[in-house]
Amino acid sequence: MDRTSARATGRVLVLNGPNLNLLGTREPALYGSVTLADVEKLCRETAAAHGMEADCRQSNHEGGLVDVIHEARTEFAGIVINPGAYSHTSIAIRDALAAVERPVVEVHLTNIHRREEFRHHSYVSGVADAVICGAGTDGYGFAVTRLARLIGGGAR
Ligand code: DHK
């Protein structure tokens, strides 16, 4: 698929980083009891409501995340990403997102600004069109909706 047809089909990538496969059982007081499967279902349903299709992926590996982001060059019209802890460490993920030249919405389940200082900075935020944090799993629905607006054009 070339870049134009990726945009036309409205396929979007929802990418989750390390430890997010454990959602639902991982530190539930912080991250809640909703599972990653539930989050991915929400994303697919929200995308469908906007006439798009969400392809949901997760990896615990930085290079694996970079490889999937590169797929967006030809396969996806935009990206929703929760890079997990790599938000705070990974220039490689930031550079990959910049390289694909697609709309990006960054999501964090928790309000990273109310947590430890090392979580306050995200390398990804500087290349994201929008950042949603502290809205729990609802944030993924908001992110897909915003991405649909960005892809459709006219977003402000
Ligand atoms: C998820 C993680 O795994 C943490 O490393 C980040 C983020 C916050 C979240 O809130 O979704 O610091």
Coordinates of C-alpha atoms and ligand atoms in Angstrom, one line a residue:
M1 CA 0.0 0.0 0.0
D2 CA 1.4 3.4 -0.9
R3 CA 1.2 6.4 1.4
T4 CA -1.8 8.0 -0.3
S5 CA -3.9 4.8 -0.1
A6 CA -2.9 4.3 3.6
R7 CA -4.5 7.8 4.3
A8 CA -7.5 7.0 2.1
T9 CA -8.3 3.7 3.9
G10 CA -8.2 5.3 7.3
R11 CA -6.3 2.5 9.0
V12 CA -4.8 3.8 12.2
L13 CA -2.2 2.2 14.5
V14 CA -2.8 2.0 18.2
L15 CA 0.6 1.1 19.8
N16 CA 1.3 0.3 23.4
G17 CA 4.7 0.0 24.9
P18 CA 6.3 -1.9 27.8
N19 CA 4.3 -3.4 30.6
L20 CA 1.0 -2.3 29.1
N21 CA 0.3 -6.0 28.3
L22 CA -0.2 -6.3 32.1
L23 CA -3.0 -3.8 32.3
G24 CA -5.8 -4.9 34.6
T25 CA -3.4 -6.6 37.0
R26 CA -0.4 -4.2 37.1
E27 CA -0.6 -1.7 40.0
P28 CA -4.4 -1.5 39.6
A29 CA -4.6 1.5 42.1
L30 CA -2.7 3.5 39.4
Y31 CA -3.6 1.9 36.1
G32 CA -7.0 0.5 36.9
S33 CA -8.6 -2.9 36.4
V34 CA -9.4 -2.6 32.7
T35 CA -7.3 -5.0 30.5
L36 CA -5.4 -4.2 27.3
A37 CA -7.9 -6.3 25.4
D38 CA -10.6 -4.0 26.7
V39 CA -8.6 -0.9 25.7
E40 CA -8.0 -2.3 22.2
K41 CA -11.8 -3.1 21.8
L42 CA -12.6 0.5 22.8
C43 CA -10.1 1.8 20.2
R44 CA -11.5 -0.5 17.5
E45 CA -15.0 0.6 18.3
T46 CA -14.1 4.3 18.4
A47 CA -12.2 4.0 15.1
A48 CA -15.2 2.3 13.5
A49 CA -17.5 5.0 14.7
H50 CA -15.3 7.4 12.7
G51 CA -15.3 5.1 9.6
M52 CA -11.7 3.9 10.3
E53 CA -10.0 0.7 11.3
A54 CA -7.7 0.4 14.3
D55 CA -4.8 -2.1 14.2
C56 CA -3.7 -2.5 17.9
R57 CA -0.2 -3.7 18.7
Q58 CA 1.9 -3.9 21.9
S59 CA 5.6 -4.6 22.4
N60 CA 7.9 -4.6 25.5
H61 CA 10.9 -3.9 23.2
E62 CA 12.1 -0.5 22.0
G63 CA 13.3 -1.7 18.6
G64 CA 10.1 -3.6 18.1
L65 CA 8.1 -0.4 18.7
V66 CA 10.4 1.5 16.2
D67 CA 9.8 -1.3 13.6
V68 CA 6.0 -1.0 14.0
I69 CA 6.1 2.8 13.8
H70 CA 8.0 2.5 10.5
E71 CA 5.1 0.5 9.1
A72 CA 3.0 3.6 9.4
R73 CA 5.0 5.0 6.4
T74 CA 2.9 2.8 4.1
E75 CA 0.2 1.1 6.2
F76 CA -1.4 3.7 8.5
A77 CA -2.9 7.1 8.3
G78 CA -2.0 8.0 11.9
I79 CA -0.8 6.8 15.2
V80 CA -2.0 6.6 18.8
I81 CA 0.8 5.7 21.1
N82 CA 1.3 5.0 24.8
P83 CA 5.1 4.5 24.8
G84 CA 5.0 3.5 28.6
A85 CA 8.3 4.1 30.3
Y86 CA 10.0 4.7 26.9
S87 CA 8.2 8.0 26.8
H88 CA 10.8 9.2 29.3
T89 CA 13.9 7.6 27.8
S90 CA 13.6 6.9 24.1
I91 CA 15.0 9.3 21.5
A92 CA 14.7 6.4 19.0
I93 CA 11.0 6.3 19.3
R94 CA 10.7 10.1 19.1
D95 CA 12.8 10.0 15.9
A96 CA 10.8 7.1 14.4
L97 CA 7.6 9.1 14.9
A98 CA 9.1 12.2 13.4
A99 CA 10.3 10.2 10.4
V100 CA 6.9 8.7 9.4
E101 CA 5.3 12.1 9.1
R102 CA 1.9 11.0 10.3
P103 CA -0.4 12.6 12.9
V104 CA 0.5 11.3 16.4
V105 CA -1.6 11.4 19.5
E106 CA 0.3 10.4 22.7
V107 CA -1.6 8.8 25.6
H108 CA -0.8 8.1 29.2
L109 CA -3.3 6.5 31.5
T110 CA -2.0 8.4 34.5
N111 CA -1.3 12.0 35.0
I112 CA 2.5 11.8 34.5
H113 CA 2.9 15.4 35.9
R114 CA 1.5 14.4 39.2
R115 CA 3.8 11.4 39.6
E116 CA 7.6 11.1 40.1
E117 CA 9.7 13.8 38.6
F118 CA 11.4 11.4 36.1
R119 CA 8.0 10.9 34.5
H120 CA 7.3 14.6 33.9
H121 CA 9.3 14.8 30.7
S122 CA 8.3 12.8 27.6
Y123 CA 10.5 12.7 24.5
V124 CA 7.5 11.8 22.4
S125 CA 5.4 14.9 23.3
G126 CA 7.6 17.2 21.2
V127 CA 6.6 15.3 18.0
A128 CA 3.0 14.6 19.0
D129 CA 0.0 16.6 17.7
A130 CA -1.8 16.0 21.0
V131 CA -1.1 14.6 24.4
I132 CA -3.7 13.1 26.6
C133 CA -2.8 12.0 30.2
G134 CA -4.6 11.3 33.4
A135 CA -7.9 10.3 31.7
G136 CA -7.4 6.6 32.3
T137 CA -8.6 4.2 29.6
D138 CA -11.1 6.9 28.4
G139 CA -8.0 8.7 27.1
Y140 CA -7.6 6.1 24.3
G141 CA -11.1 6.8 23.1
F142 CA -10.4 10.6 23.1
A143 CA -7.1 9.9 21.3
V144 CA -8.7 7.9 18.5
T145 CA -11.4 10.6 18.1
R146 CA -8.8 13.3 17.9
L147 CA -6.7 11.3 15.4
A148 CA -9.7 10.8 13.2
R149 CA -10.2 14.6 13.2
L150 CA -6.5 15.2 12.3
I151 CA -6.6 12.7 9.5
G152 CA -9.9 14.0 8.2
G153 CA -8.5 17.5 8.1
G154 CA -9.9 20.7 9.6
A155 CA -8.8 19.9 13.2
R156 CA -8.0 22.8 15.4
Ligands
DHK1 C1 2.6 4.0 31.5 C2 3.8 3.6 32.0 O1 4.1 2.3 31.8 C3 4.7 4.4 32.7 O2 6.1 4.0 32.6 C4 4.6 5.9 32.4 C5 2.3 5.5 31.5 C6 3.1 6.3 32.5 C7 0.8 5.7 31.6 O3 0.4 6.5 32.5 O4 0.1 5.1 30.8 O5 5.4 6.7 33.2

